[in-house]
């Protein structure tokens, strides 16, 4: 990996196709980071209770809008949390009314706040059929959840046992495999590029599973799907920087209070919103692929979702490195950001 000598890069305003904004006081503190950096974001629905209906999504969208700083133009795109009881009529109507952009599959118990998720894919086949008919994309947290499945094999297992069956059974369904972490994830998306795409997080591009145990246990490196071995990391770096239209930016920024991560049973999730663009730029810079950054960050996502890319341009400059401060949440605690204690290059001009 060789650093290029470009000092500045101008691209269309990027979007974040996978983010967790939470609710309440956390929402108010984290929304400004995402809203200042990105023009739009796909907002994940795993609140407690989850965003399962059009009415809940509308109300949540209003709470998000209220947290956008004055003068900042940002569009939250809402998703429906699929459960065994999802009402396809409400989902389709919500999509037609412009409330929902997509629906999210959390296999039950796969990740943070997924206990209301889908217990068996077969139970939602009628919903998936309705989504295919209406043109609603399925966004999947692609991991098997059976406890006997090795945690490093859960994404591959999901592809083999669940995804392949869904692809065969519902040919018109468009699917985003969220936060891919493996070679197999990148390959399956490429093999179905006519109707699949994948988001890739900064942490899965920057690190492999060694980072979880570097000099001791590193709870802030823990997310799901968990970091994999280096061969997978390299495959993801290749995919992201290839310019292929099936791969696009989705930070999976997932804030948790510090004490809930630095705990005996710590929460999964990396909070990257304050440094997301810087993190991706580091990767593209190291790969000598800054010329492919606009495709990944600003073009491929809108193309998949049938939206226009932004006209507005943003310039990032290489600057004196800075370190991101933890984000204070009133008297509840603070949230540690990706690159905490490290230096970050590149700032918006
Ligand atoms: C996410 C969260 O905290 O909501 N955590 C994570 O580790 N990625 C959930 C998710 O995206 O799976
Ligand atoms: Zn997930
Ligand atoms: Zn997520």
mmCIF file of C-alpha atoms and ligand atoms in Angstrom:
data_model
loop_
_atom_site.group_PDB
_atom_site.id
_atom_site.type_symbol
_atom_site.label_atom_id
_atom_site.label_comp_id
_atom_site.label_asym_id
_atom_site.label_seq_id
_atom_site.Cartn_x
_atom_site.Cartn_y
_atom_site.Cartn_z
ATOM 1 C CA UNK A 1 0.000 0.000 0.000
ATOM 2 C CA UNK A 2 1.464 3.288 -1.128
ATOM 3 C CA UNK A 3 0.195 6.696 -0.157
ATOM 4 C CA UNK A 4 -0.457 8.986 -3.057
ATOM 5 C CA UNK A 5 0.490 12.628 -3.004
ATOM 6 C CA UNK A 6 -2.879 14.115 -3.830
ATOM 7 C CA UNK A 7 -3.537 16.972 -1.415
ATOM 8 C CA UNK A 8 -7.131 17.610 -2.281
ATOM 9 C CA UNK A 9 -10.104 15.777 -3.718
ATOM 10 C CA UNK A 10 -13.447 17.124 -4.941
ATOM 11 C CA UNK A 11 -16.466 14.835 -5.304
ATOM 12 C CA UNK A 12 -20.226 15.107 -5.390
ATOM 13 C CA UNK A 13 -21.672 15.193 -1.886
ATOM 14 C CA UNK A 14 -21.575 11.624 -0.529
ATOM 15 C CA UNK A 15 -24.406 9.642 1.108
ATOM 16 C CA UNK A 16 -24.320 7.092 3.919
ATOM 17 C CA UNK A 17 -26.344 4.026 2.927
ATOM 18 C CA UNK A 18 -26.324 2.442 6.413
ATOM 19 C CA UNK A 19 -26.358 4.384 9.659
ATOM 20 C CA UNK A 20 -27.754 4.058 13.205
ATOM 21 C CA UNK A 21 -28.964 7.375 14.606
ATOM 22 C CA UNK A 22 -30.732 5.962 17.707
ATOM 23 C CA UNK A 23 -33.270 8.141 19.523
ATOM 24 C CA UNK A 24 -33.602 10.750 22.304
ATOM 25 C CA UNK A 25 -30.447 12.377 23.634
ATOM 26 C CA UNK A 26 -28.095 10.178 21.594
ATOM 27 C CA UNK A 27 -29.992 11.030 18.399
ATOM 28 C CA UNK A 28 -29.651 14.753 19.098
ATOM 29 C CA UNK A 29 -25.876 14.469 19.544
ATOM 30 C CA UNK A 30 -25.052 12.118 16.656
ATOM 31 C CA UNK A 31 -27.324 13.413 13.861
ATOM 32 C CA UNK A 32 -25.247 16.584 13.265
ATOM 33 C CA UNK A 33 -22.145 14.528 12.384
ATOM 34 C CA UNK A 34 -23.951 12.526 9.719
ATOM 35 C CA UNK A 35 -26.037 15.467 8.478
ATOM 36 C CA UNK A 36 -23.017 17.743 7.957
ATOM 37 C CA UNK A 37 -21.034 15.086 6.093
ATOM 38 C CA UNK A 38 -23.679 13.340 3.995
ATOM 39 C CA UNK A 39 -26.561 14.523 1.835
ATOM 40 C CA UNK A 40 -28.730 11.503 2.617
ATOM 41 C CA UNK A 41 -28.583 8.453 4.824
ATOM 42 C CA UNK A 42 -30.412 5.166 5.077
ATOM 43 C CA UNK A 43 -31.457 5.130 8.720
ATOM 44 C CA UNK A 44 -31.612 1.743 10.381
ATOM 45 C CA UNK A 45 -34.819 0.915 12.251
ATOM 46 C CA UNK A 46 -33.464 -1.112 15.208
ATOM 47 C CA UNK A 47 -34.804 1.123 17.950
ATOM 48 C CA UNK A 48 -36.461 -0.261 21.071
ATOM 49 C CA UNK A 49 -39.258 -0.833 20.150
ATOM 50 C CA UNK A 50 -38.284 -1.142 16.472
ATOM 51 C CA UNK A 51 -39.634 0.946 13.586
ATOM 52 C CA UNK A 52 -42.074 -1.600 12.181
ATOM 53 C CA UNK A 53 -44.845 0.542 10.675
ATOM 54 C CA UNK A 54 -45.278 3.559 8.425
ATOM 55 C CA UNK A 55 -46.672 5.576 11.327
ATOM 56 C CA UNK A 56 -43.638 4.819 13.527
ATOM 57 C CA UNK A 57 -41.250 5.653 10.671
ATOM 58 C CA UNK A 58 -42.965 8.977 10.005
ATOM 59 C CA UNK A 59 -42.712 9.956 13.662
ATOM 60 C CA UNK A 60 -39.060 8.856 13.824
ATOM 61 C CA UNK A 61 -38.252 10.851 10.682
ATOM 62 C CA UNK A 62 -39.660 13.954 12.367
ATOM 63 C CA UNK A 63 -37.444 13.404 15.422
ATOM 64 C CA UNK A 64 -34.431 13.064 13.142
ATOM 65 C CA UNK A 65 -35.351 16.201 11.174
ATOM 66 C CA UNK A 66 -35.617 18.135 14.429
ATOM 67 C CA UNK A 67 -31.995 17.221 15.233
ATOM 68 C CA UNK A 68 -30.541 18.476 11.923
ATOM 69 C CA UNK A 69 -28.570 21.686 12.556
ATOM 70 C CA UNK A 70 -30.074 24.863 11.117
ATOM 71 C CA UNK A 71 -28.978 25.524 7.545
ATOM 72 C CA UNK A 72 -27.826 21.947 6.930
ATOM 73 C CA UNK A 73 -29.499 20.102 4.062
ATOM 74 C CA UNK A 74 -29.868 16.415 4.885
ATOM 75 C CA UNK A 75 -32.475 13.812 3.955
ATOM 76 C CA UNK A 76 -33.045 10.813 6.226
ATOM 77 C CA UNK A 77 -34.278 7.798 4.255
ATOM 78 C CA UNK A 78 -36.350 5.481 6.402
ATOM 79 C CA UNK A 79 -36.422 1.696 6.623
ATOM 80 C CA UNK A 80 -38.980 -0.755 7.953
ATOM 81 C CA UNK A 81 -37.853 -3.332 10.512
ATOM 82 C CA UNK A 82 -39.192 -6.666 9.261
ATOM 83 C CA UNK A 83 -40.661 -9.029 11.819
ATOM 84 C CA UNK A 84 -42.676 -12.235 11.643
ATOM 85 C CA UNK A 85 -45.776 -10.009 11.823
ATOM 86 C CA UNK A 86 -44.961 -7.367 9.197
ATOM 87 C CA UNK A 87 -48.082 -6.182 7.379
ATOM 88 C CA UNK A 88 -47.129 -6.111 3.671
ATOM 89 C CA UNK A 89 -49.975 -3.705 2.876
ATOM 90 C CA UNK A 90 -48.664 -1.094 5.329
ATOM 91 C CA UNK A 91 -45.095 -1.525 4.073
ATOM 92 C CA UNK A 92 -46.085 -1.128 0.413
ATOM 93 C CA UNK A 93 -48.289 1.865 1.187
ATOM 94 C CA UNK A 94 -45.501 3.461 3.241
ATOM 95 C CA UNK A 95 -43.115 2.968 0.313
ATOM 96 C CA UNK A 96 -45.601 4.442 -2.193
ATOM 97 C CA UNK A 97 -46.145 7.416 0.132
ATOM 98 C CA UNK A 98 -42.405 8.111 0.221
ATOM 99 C CA UNK A 99 -41.963 7.222 3.884
ATOM 100 C CA UNK A 100 -40.017 3.970 3.419
ATOM 101 C CA UNK A 101 -37.058 3.592 1.082
ATOM 102 C CA UNK A 102 -36.383 -0.053 1.956
ATOM 103 C CA UNK A 103 -37.045 -2.792 4.508
ATOM 104 C CA UNK A 104 -34.472 -4.330 6.811
ATOM 105 C CA UNK A 105 -34.048 -7.993 7.654
ATOM 106 C CA UNK A 106 -32.590 -8.699 11.066
ATOM 107 C CA UNK A 107 -32.485 -12.435 11.663
ATOM 108 C CA UNK A 108 -33.747 -12.717 15.266
ATOM 109 C CA UNK A 109 -30.855 -12.315 17.754
ATOM 110 C CA UNK A 110 -28.250 -11.590 15.064
ATOM 111 C CA UNK A 111 -27.146 -8.197 16.413
ATOM 112 C CA UNK A 112 -27.985 -5.147 18.553
ATOM 113 C CA UNK A 113 -31.761 -4.816 19.141
ATOM 114 C CA UNK A 114 -32.690 -7.699 16.843
ATOM 115 C CA UNK A 115 -34.788 -9.659 19.330
ATOM 116 C CA UNK A 116 -37.952 -8.642 17.462
ATOM 117 C CA UNK A 117 -36.396 -9.814 14.191
ATOM 118 C CA UNK A 118 -37.423 -12.547 11.788
ATOM 119 C CA UNK A 119 -37.305 -16.058 13.299
ATOM 120 C CA UNK A 120 -37.359 -17.900 9.962
ATOM 121 C CA UNK A 121 -37.077 -16.477 6.463
ATOM 122 C CA UNK A 122 -39.972 -18.661 5.312
ATOM 123 C CA UNK A 123 -42.322 -16.719 7.550
ATOM 124 C CA UNK A 124 -41.786 -13.534 5.579
ATOM 125 C CA UNK A 125 -41.854 -14.936 2.035
ATOM 126 C CA UNK A 126 -45.246 -13.279 1.394
ATOM 127 C CA UNK A 127 -43.784 -9.941 2.518
ATOM 128 C CA UNK A 128 -40.724 -10.424 0.309
ATOM 129 C CA UNK A 129 -42.992 -11.257 -2.659
ATOM 130 C CA UNK A 130 -44.931 -8.043 -2.059
ATOM 131 C CA UNK A 131 -41.669 -6.085 -1.811
ATOM 132 C CA UNK A 132 -40.435 -7.538 -5.110
ATOM 133 C CA UNK A 133 -43.707 -6.566 -6.812
ATOM 134 C CA UNK A 134 -43.589 -3.028 -5.418
ATOM 135 C CA UNK A 135 -39.841 -2.552 -6.042
ATOM 136 C CA UNK A 136 -38.881 -2.236 -2.355
ATOM 137 C CA UNK A 137 -35.265 -3.281 -1.753
ATOM 138 C CA UNK A 138 -34.468 -5.775 1.005
ATOM 139 C CA UNK A 139 -31.530 -4.765 3.193
ATOM 140 C CA UNK A 140 -30.088 -7.762 4.991
ATOM 141 C CA UNK A 141 -27.997 -8.172 8.092
ATOM 142 C CA UNK A 142 -26.559 -11.348 6.596
ATOM 143 C CA UNK A 143 -25.614 -13.634 9.444
ATOM 144 C CA UNK A 144 -26.881 -16.978 10.650
ATOM 145 C CA UNK A 145 -27.853 -16.850 14.284
ATOM 146 C CA UNK A 146 -27.781 -20.469 15.449
ATOM 147 C CA UNK A 147 -25.451 -20.533 18.442
ATOM 148 C CA UNK A 148 -23.491 -23.541 17.182
ATOM 149 C CA UNK A 149 -22.392 -21.703 14.021
ATOM 150 C CA UNK A 150 -18.866 -20.333 14.388
ATOM 151 C CA UNK A 151 -19.057 -16.543 14.645
ATOM 152 C CA UNK A 152 -16.484 -16.105 11.862
ATOM 153 C CA UNK A 153 -18.577 -18.276 9.497
ATOM 154 C CA UNK A 154 -21.956 -16.662 10.044
ATOM 155 C CA UNK A 155 -21.943 -14.455 6.961
ATOM 156 C CA UNK A 156 -20.903 -17.270 4.644
ATOM 157 C CA UNK A 157 -23.517 -19.496 6.298
ATOM 158 C CA UNK A 158 -26.228 -16.909 5.696
ATOM 159 C CA UNK A 159 -25.292 -16.651 2.030
ATOM 160 C CA UNK A 160 -25.364 -20.445 1.575
ATOM 161 C CA UNK A 161 -28.454 -21.216 3.651
ATOM 162 C CA UNK A 162 -30.661 -18.154 3.344
ATOM 163 C CA UNK A 163 -29.619 -15.711 0.629
ATOM 164 C CA UNK A 164 -29.270 -18.243 -2.181
ATOM 165 C CA UNK A 165 -32.771 -19.560 -1.455
ATOM 166 C CA UNK A 166 -34.285 -16.075 -1.443
ATOM 167 C CA UNK A 167 -32.524 -15.148 -4.699
ATOM 168 C CA UNK A 168 -33.867 -18.308 -6.369
ATOM 169 C CA UNK A 169 -37.371 -18.064 -4.997
ATOM 170 C CA UNK A 170 -37.991 -14.360 -5.600
ATOM 171 C CA UNK A 171 -36.191 -13.392 -8.819
ATOM 172 C CA UNK A 172 -37.459 -9.807 -8.837
ATOM 173 C CA UNK A 173 -36.393 -8.947 -5.287
ATOM 174 C CA UNK A 174 -33.522 -6.458 -5.116
ATOM 175 C CA UNK A 175 -31.179 -7.024 -2.184
ATOM 176 C CA UNK A 176 -28.423 -5.123 -0.398
ATOM 177 C CA UNK A 177 -26.161 -7.333 1.647
ATOM 178 C CA UNK A 178 -25.301 -4.873 4.389
ATOM 179 C CA UNK A 179 -21.843 -4.380 5.890
ATOM 180 C CA UNK A 180 -20.162 -7.250 4.030
ATOM 181 C CA UNK A 181 -17.124 -8.682 5.782
ATOM 182 C CA UNK A 182 -15.982 -11.594 3.622
ATOM 183 C CA UNK A 183 -14.718 -12.601 0.198
ATOM 184 C CA UNK A 184 -17.884 -14.680 -0.148
ATOM 185 C CA UNK A 185 -19.994 -11.604 0.537
ATOM 186 C CA UNK A 186 -18.259 -9.615 -2.210
ATOM 187 C CA UNK A 187 -18.467 -12.567 -4.615
ATOM 188 C CA UNK A 188 -22.173 -13.260 -4.215
ATOM 189 C CA UNK A 189 -22.987 -9.603 -4.795
ATOM 190 C CA UNK A 190 -20.872 -9.535 -7.955
ATOM 191 C CA UNK A 191 -22.516 -12.726 -9.183
ATOM 192 C CA UNK A 192 -25.950 -11.084 -8.902
ATOM 193 C CA UNK A 193 -24.898 -7.563 -9.831
ATOM 194 C CA UNK A 194 -28.115 -7.017 -11.800
ATOM 195 C CA UNK A 195 -30.099 -6.934 -8.561
ATOM 196 C CA UNK A 196 -27.707 -6.963 -5.623
ATOM 197 C CA UNK A 197 -25.387 -4.498 -3.956
ATOM 198 C CA UNK A 198 -23.362 -4.289 -0.760
ATOM 199 C CA UNK A 199 -22.392 -1.629 1.721
ATOM 200 C CA UNK A 200 -18.894 -1.725 3.212
ATOM 201 C CA UNK A 201 -17.964 -0.090 6.534
ATOM 202 C CA UNK A 202 -14.742 1.799 7.239
ATOM 203 C CA UNK A 203 -13.710 -0.592 10.004
ATOM 204 C CA UNK A 204 -13.916 -3.668 7.778
ATOM 205 C CA UNK A 205 -11.669 -1.900 5.254
ATOM 206 C CA UNK A 206 -9.183 -0.581 7.814
ATOM 207 C CA UNK A 207 -8.835 -3.548 10.132
ATOM 208 C CA UNK A 208 -8.948 -7.306 10.459
ATOM 209 C CA UNK A 209 -9.632 -9.443 13.522
ATOM 210 C CA UNK A 210 -6.155 -8.868 14.936
ATOM 211 C CA UNK A 211 -7.322 -5.354 15.805
ATOM 212 C CA UNK A 212 -9.787 -6.843 18.288
ATOM 213 C CA UNK A 213 -6.979 -8.260 20.371
ATOM 214 C CA UNK A 214 -4.102 -5.852 19.806
ATOM 215 C CA UNK A 215 -2.246 -5.747 23.128
ATOM 216 C CA UNK A 216 -5.480 -6.715 24.934
ATOM 217 C CA UNK A 217 -9.201 -6.800 24.342
ATOM 218 C CA UNK A 218 -10.432 -3.814 22.296
ATOM 219 C CA UNK A 219 -14.166 -3.358 22.846
ATOM 220 C CA UNK A 220 -14.386 -0.345 20.547
ATOM 221 C CA UNK A 221 -13.300 -2.547 17.641
ATOM 222 C CA UNK A 222 -16.163 -4.949 18.276
ATOM 223 C CA UNK A 223 -19.031 -4.845 15.838
ATOM 224 C CA UNK A 224 -21.222 -7.332 14.020
ATOM 225 C CA UNK A 225 -20.528 -8.960 11.693
ATOM 226 C CA UNK A 226 -17.246 -9.251 13.568
ATOM 227 C CA UNK A 227 -13.956 -8.282 11.870
ATOM 228 C CA UNK A 228 -12.581 -11.183 9.823
ATOM 229 C CA UNK A 229 -9.084 -12.383 8.878
ATOM 230 C CA UNK A 230 -6.808 -10.328 6.648
ATOM 231 C CA UNK A 231 -7.604 -12.148 3.386
ATOM 232 C CA UNK A 232 -11.196 -10.954 3.706
ATOM 233 C CA UNK A 233 -10.138 -7.424 4.580
ATOM 234 C CA UNK A 234 -8.013 -7.301 1.444
ATOM 235 C CA UNK A 235 -10.886 -8.608 -0.690
ATOM 236 C CA UNK A 236 -13.116 -5.842 0.684
ATOM 237 C CA UNK A 237 -10.479 -3.182 -0.008
ATOM 238 C CA UNK A 238 -10.294 -4.416 -3.568
ATOM 239 C CA UNK A 239 -14.085 -4.391 -3.961
ATOM 240 C CA UNK A 240 -14.573 -0.916 -2.480
ATOM 241 C CA UNK A 241 -11.803 0.692 -4.516
ATOM 242 C CA UNK A 242 -12.689 -1.102 -7.767
ATOM 243 C CA UNK A 243 -15.328 1.381 -8.840
ATOM 244 C CA UNK A 244 -17.758 -1.516 -9.463
ATOM 245 C CA UNK A 245 -21.295 -0.213 -9.154
ATOM 246 C CA UNK A 246 -22.371 -2.928 -6.706
ATOM 247 C CA UNK A 247 -20.278 -1.591 -3.824
ATOM 248 C CA UNK A 248 -21.040 1.587 -1.955
ATOM 249 C CA UNK A 249 -20.508 3.513 1.238
ATOM 250 C CA UNK A 250 -22.426 2.489 4.365
ATOM 251 C CA UNK A 251 -20.686 3.411 7.592
ATOM 252 C CA UNK A 252 -22.810 1.286 9.939
ATOM 253 C CA UNK A 253 -21.933 3.985 12.465
ATOM 254 C CA UNK A 254 -23.445 2.441 15.607
ATOM 255 C CA UNK A 255 -23.149 4.576 18.738
ATOM 256 C CA UNK A 256 -23.179 2.940 22.172
ATOM 257 C CA UNK A 257 -22.299 4.670 25.451
ATOM 258 C CA UNK A 258 -18.752 3.975 26.577
ATOM 259 C CA UNK A 259 -19.801 2.036 29.675
ATOM 260 C CA UNK A 260 -21.966 -0.280 27.579
ATOM 261 C CA UNK A 261 -18.999 -1.169 25.373
ATOM 262 C CA UNK A 262 -16.318 -1.334 28.052
ATOM 263 C CA UNK A 263 -18.280 -3.988 29.932
ATOM 264 C CA UNK A 264 -18.269 -7.688 30.792
ATOM 265 C CA UNK A 265 -20.747 -8.195 27.959
ATOM 266 C CA UNK A 266 -20.097 -5.263 25.657
ATOM 267 C CA UNK A 267 -22.400 -4.015 22.892
ATOM 268 C CA UNK A 268 -21.543 -4.517 19.229
ATOM 269 C CA UNK A 269 -21.055 -1.415 17.126
ATOM 270 C CA UNK A 270 -18.363 1.045 15.991
ATOM 271 C CA UNK A 271 -19.249 4.747 16.119
ATOM 272 C CA UNK A 272 -17.629 6.292 13.070
ATOM 273 C CA UNK A 273 -19.895 9.238 12.200
ATOM 274 C CA UNK A 274 -17.428 11.996 13.274
ATOM 275 C CA UNK A 275 -14.609 10.621 11.087
ATOM 276 C CA UNK A 276 -16.379 8.533 8.465
ATOM 277 C CA UNK A 277 -15.151 10.282 5.327
ATOM 278 C CA UNK A 278 -11.645 10.572 6.739
ATOM 279 C CA UNK A 279 -11.621 6.834 7.457
ATOM 280 C CA UNK A 280 -12.658 5.888 3.935
ATOM 281 C CA UNK A 281 -10.265 8.436 2.413
ATOM 282 C CA UNK A 282 -7.414 6.819 4.337
ATOM 283 C CA UNK A 283 -8.229 3.502 2.671
ATOM 284 C CA UNK A 284 -8.633 4.888 -0.843
ATOM 285 C CA UNK A 285 -5.455 6.927 -0.379
ATOM 286 C CA UNK A 286 -3.460 3.877 0.745
ATOM 287 C CA UNK A 287 -4.809 1.896 -2.200
ATOM 288 C CA UNK A 288 -3.940 4.711 -4.618
ATOM 289 C CA UNK A 289 -7.567 4.757 -5.632
ATOM 290 C CA UNK A 290 -8.748 8.269 -4.767
ATOM 291 C CA UNK A 291 -10.008 8.496 -8.344
ATOM 292 C CA UNK A 292 -12.531 5.741 -7.487
ATOM 293 C CA UNK A 293 -13.766 7.384 -4.301
ATOM 294 C CA UNK A 294 -16.597 9.343 -5.881
ATOM 295 C CA UNK A 295 -18.122 6.196 -7.387
ATOM 296 C CA UNK A 296 -18.103 4.451 -4.005
ATOM 297 C CA UNK A 297 -19.206 7.418 -1.905
ATOM 298 C CA UNK A 298 -21.510 9.431 -4.163
ATOM 299 C CA UNK A 299 -22.598 7.588 -7.325
ATOM 300 C CA UNK A 300 -23.131 3.845 -6.869
ATOM 301 C CA UNK A 301 -25.563 4.131 -3.966
ATOM 302 C CA UNK A 302 -27.996 6.554 -5.629
ATOM 303 C CA UNK A 303 -27.843 4.484 -8.834
ATOM 304 C CA UNK A 304 -28.931 1.342 -6.959
ATOM 305 C CA UNK A 305 -31.749 3.159 -5.164
ATOM 306 C CA UNK A 306 -32.917 4.902 -8.327
ATOM 307 C CA UNK A 307 -32.042 8.369 -7.012
ATOM 308 C CA UNK A 308 -30.062 11.197 -8.559
ATOM 309 C CA UNK A 309 -26.558 11.850 -7.250
ATOM 310 C CA UNK A 310 -26.115 15.235 -5.590
ATOM 311 C CA UNK A 311 -25.142 18.156 -7.793
ATOM 312 C CA UNK A 312 -23.267 19.853 -4.968
ATOM 313 C CA UNK A 313 -19.503 19.236 -4.795
ATOM 314 C CA UNK A 314 -17.442 18.818 -1.633
ATOM 315 C CA UNK A 315 -13.696 19.243 -1.398
ATOM 316 C CA UNK A 316 -11.551 17.424 1.157
ATOM 317 C CA UNK A 317 -8.044 18.623 1.901
ATOM 318 C CA UNK A 318 -5.168 16.889 3.558
ATOM 319 C CA UNK A 319 -4.597 18.898 6.721
ATOM 320 C CA UNK A 320 -2.777 18.901 9.987
ATOM 321 C CA UNK A 321 -3.975 15.652 11.625
ATOM 322 C CA UNK A 322 -6.511 15.941 14.443
ATOM 323 C CA UNK A 323 -7.937 13.516 16.991
ATOM 324 C CA UNK A 324 -11.719 13.037 17.390
ATOM 325 C CA UNK A 325 -13.044 13.799 20.887
ATOM 326 C CA UNK A 326 -15.554 11.470 22.571
ATOM 327 C CA UNK A 327 -19.118 12.730 22.146
ATOM 328 C CA UNK A 328 -20.749 13.797 25.416
ATOM 329 C CA UNK A 329 -24.369 12.664 25.976
ATOM 330 C CA UNK A 330 -25.517 14.965 28.804
ATOM 331 C CA UNK A 331 -24.979 13.222 32.123
ATOM 332 C CA UNK A 332 -25.563 9.760 30.622
ATOM 333 C CA UNK A 333 -21.942 9.327 29.568
ATOM 334 C CA UNK A 334 -19.996 9.611 26.337
ATOM 335 C CA UNK A 335 -19.505 7.789 23.061
ATOM 336 C CA UNK A 336 -16.042 6.912 21.837
ATOM 337 C CA UNK A 337 -15.418 7.487 18.142
ATOM 338 C CA UNK A 338 -13.432 5.473 15.669
ATOM 339 C CA UNK A 339 -9.822 6.804 15.685
ATOM 340 C CA UNK A 340 -10.111 7.819 19.359
ATOM 341 C CA UNK A 341 -6.597 8.725 20.507
ATOM 342 C CA UNK A 342 -5.345 8.554 16.922
ATOM 343 C CA UNK A 343 -4.771 11.184 14.314
ATOM 344 C CA UNK A 344 -7.077 11.799 11.396
ATOM 345 C CA UNK A 345 -6.131 13.442 8.130
ATOM 346 C CA UNK A 346 -8.406 15.033 5.531
ATOM 347 C CA UNK A 347 -11.013 17.617 6.374
ATOM 348 C CA UNK A 348 -13.817 19.177 4.396
ATOM 349 C CA UNK A 349 -12.499 22.397 2.925
HETATM 350 C C1 LIG B 1 -25.394 -2.326 15.055
HETATM 351 C C2 LIG B 1 -26.055 -1.548 16.179
HETATM 352 O O1 LIG B 1 -25.396 -1.299 17.208
HETATM 353 O O2 LIG B 1 -27.211 -1.143 16.034
HETATM 354 N N1 LIG B 1 -24.214 -2.960 15.570
HETATM 355 C C3 LIG B 1 -23.181 -3.452 14.855
HETATM 356 O O3 LIG B 1 -22.280 -4.034 15.453
HETATM 357 N N2 LIG B 1 -23.103 -3.326 13.555
HETATM 358 C C4 LIG B 1 -26.370 -3.300 14.483
HETATM 359 C C5 LIG B 1 -25.978 -3.868 13.141
HETATM 360 O O4 LIG B 1 -25.766 -3.131 12.181
HETATM 361 O O5 LIG B 1 -25.885 -5.086 13.010
HETATM 362 ZN ZN1 LIG B 2 -26.234 -5.318 10.980
HETATM 363 ZN ZN1 LIG B 3 -25.918 -1.539 11.220
#
